[in-house]
CSV table of C-alpha atoms in Angstrom, one decimal:
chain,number,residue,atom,x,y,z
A,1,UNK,CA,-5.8,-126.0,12.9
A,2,UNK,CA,-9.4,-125.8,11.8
A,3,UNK,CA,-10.8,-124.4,8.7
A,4,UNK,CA,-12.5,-121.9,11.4
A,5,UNK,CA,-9.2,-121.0,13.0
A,6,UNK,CA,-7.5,-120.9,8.7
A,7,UNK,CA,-10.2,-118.2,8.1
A,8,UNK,CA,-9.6,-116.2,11.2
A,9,UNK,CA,-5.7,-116.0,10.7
A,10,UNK,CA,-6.4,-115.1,6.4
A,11,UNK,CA,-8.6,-112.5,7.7
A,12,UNK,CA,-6.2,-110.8,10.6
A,13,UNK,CA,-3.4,-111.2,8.1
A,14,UNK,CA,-5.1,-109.2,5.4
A,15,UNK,CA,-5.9,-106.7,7.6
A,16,UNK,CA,-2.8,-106.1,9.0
A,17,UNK,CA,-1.2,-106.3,5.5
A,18,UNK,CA,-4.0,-103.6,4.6
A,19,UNK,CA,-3.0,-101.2,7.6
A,20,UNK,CA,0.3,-101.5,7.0
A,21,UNK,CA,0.7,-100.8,3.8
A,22,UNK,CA,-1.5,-97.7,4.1
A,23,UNK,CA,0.8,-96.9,7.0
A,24,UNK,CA,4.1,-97.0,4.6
A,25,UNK,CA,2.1,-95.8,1.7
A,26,UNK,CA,0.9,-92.4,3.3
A,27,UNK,CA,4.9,-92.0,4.9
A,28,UNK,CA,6.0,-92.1,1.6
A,29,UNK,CA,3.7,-89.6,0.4
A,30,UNK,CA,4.3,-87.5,3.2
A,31,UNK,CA,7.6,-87.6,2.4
A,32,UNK,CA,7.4,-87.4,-1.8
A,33,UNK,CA,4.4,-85.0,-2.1
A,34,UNK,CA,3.9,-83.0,1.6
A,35,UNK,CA,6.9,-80.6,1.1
A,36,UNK,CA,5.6,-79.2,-2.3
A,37,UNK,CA,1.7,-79.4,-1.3
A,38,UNK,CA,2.1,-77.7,2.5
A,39,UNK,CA,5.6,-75.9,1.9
A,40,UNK,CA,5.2,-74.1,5.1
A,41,UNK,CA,5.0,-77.6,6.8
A,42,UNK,CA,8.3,-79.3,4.9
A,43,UNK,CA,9.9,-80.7,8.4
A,44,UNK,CA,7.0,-82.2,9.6
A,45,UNK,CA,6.2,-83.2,7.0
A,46,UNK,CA,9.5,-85.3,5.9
A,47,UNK,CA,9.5,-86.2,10.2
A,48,UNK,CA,5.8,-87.6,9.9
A,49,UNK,CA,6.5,-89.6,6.8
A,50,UNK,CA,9.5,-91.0,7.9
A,51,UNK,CA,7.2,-92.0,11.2
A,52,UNK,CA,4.7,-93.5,9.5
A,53,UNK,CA,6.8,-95.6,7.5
A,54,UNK,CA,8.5,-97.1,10.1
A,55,UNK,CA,5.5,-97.3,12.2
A,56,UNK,CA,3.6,-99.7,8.8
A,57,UNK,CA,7.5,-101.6,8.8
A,58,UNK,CA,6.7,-102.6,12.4
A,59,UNK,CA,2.6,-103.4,12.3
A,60,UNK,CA,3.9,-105.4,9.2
A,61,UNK,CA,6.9,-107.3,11.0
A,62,UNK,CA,5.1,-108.3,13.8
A,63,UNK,CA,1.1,-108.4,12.8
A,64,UNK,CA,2.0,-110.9,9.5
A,65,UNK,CA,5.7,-111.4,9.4
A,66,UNK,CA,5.7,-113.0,12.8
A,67,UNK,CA,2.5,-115.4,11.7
A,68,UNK,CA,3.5,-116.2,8.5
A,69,UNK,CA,7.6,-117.2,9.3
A,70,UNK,CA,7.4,-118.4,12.9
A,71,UNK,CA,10.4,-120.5,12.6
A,72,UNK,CA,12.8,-117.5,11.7
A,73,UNK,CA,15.6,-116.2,13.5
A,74,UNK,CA,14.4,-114.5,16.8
A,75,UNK,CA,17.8,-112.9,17.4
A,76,UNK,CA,16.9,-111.2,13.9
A,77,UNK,CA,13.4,-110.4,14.0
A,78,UNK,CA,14.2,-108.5,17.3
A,79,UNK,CA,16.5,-107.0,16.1
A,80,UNK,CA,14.9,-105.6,12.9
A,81,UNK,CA,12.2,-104.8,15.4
A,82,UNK,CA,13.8,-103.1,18.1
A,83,UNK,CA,15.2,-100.4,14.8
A,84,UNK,CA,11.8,-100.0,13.6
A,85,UNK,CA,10.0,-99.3,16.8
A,86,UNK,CA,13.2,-96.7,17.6
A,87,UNK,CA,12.5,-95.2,14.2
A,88,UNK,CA,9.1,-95.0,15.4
A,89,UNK,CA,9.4,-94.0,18.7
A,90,UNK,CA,12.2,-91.0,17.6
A,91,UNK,CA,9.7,-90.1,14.9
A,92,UNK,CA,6.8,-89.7,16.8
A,93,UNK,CA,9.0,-87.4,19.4
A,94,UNK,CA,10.5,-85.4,16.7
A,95,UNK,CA,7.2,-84.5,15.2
A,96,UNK,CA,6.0,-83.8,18.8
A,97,UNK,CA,8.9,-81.2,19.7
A,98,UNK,CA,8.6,-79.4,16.0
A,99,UNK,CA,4.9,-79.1,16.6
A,100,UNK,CA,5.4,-78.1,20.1
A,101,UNK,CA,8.1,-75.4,19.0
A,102,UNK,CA,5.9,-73.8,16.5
A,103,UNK,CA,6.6,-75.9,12.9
């Protein structure tokens, strides 16, 4: 691997590190801080933060994780995988039908 090819990976690496730990970071304030600032939006709120935690877990787990320990278990990694993106996934739906039914 080149120095050019070193310097491309650092930089993807960073900046998926960067986006997911703004993902996990905002869930978790969602979570902490959303009911008592929007008290009228508690559910969504807790559903959203919930979502985007899970949603920075996975960007993490298979943006850096993946590049950094290539050589782990795959039977793992799938599997921690699979639970994140169906956090994710059942998130992003809940939010979706409590939004769609009015909050």
């Amino acid at each position: 691997m080149g120095l050019t090819q070193r310097i491309s990976l650092g930089v993807r690496l960073i900046a998926a590190a960067a986006w997911a730990w703004l993902m996990v970071v905002s869930g978790w304030w969602a979570i902490l801080s959303g009911p008592r600032e929007w008290p009228i939006l508690k559910g969504i709120s807790l559903l959203g933060g919930v979502t985007m935690a899970a949603g920075g877990q996975l960007v993490f787990m298979v943006l850096v994780a993946d590049r950094l320990f290539p050589y782990a278990s795959r039977r793992l990694m799938l599997g921690l995988e699979l639970a994140s993106f169906l956090t994710f996934l059942g998130g992003l739906g809940a939010v979706l039908w409590a939004l769609q039914a009015g909050g």
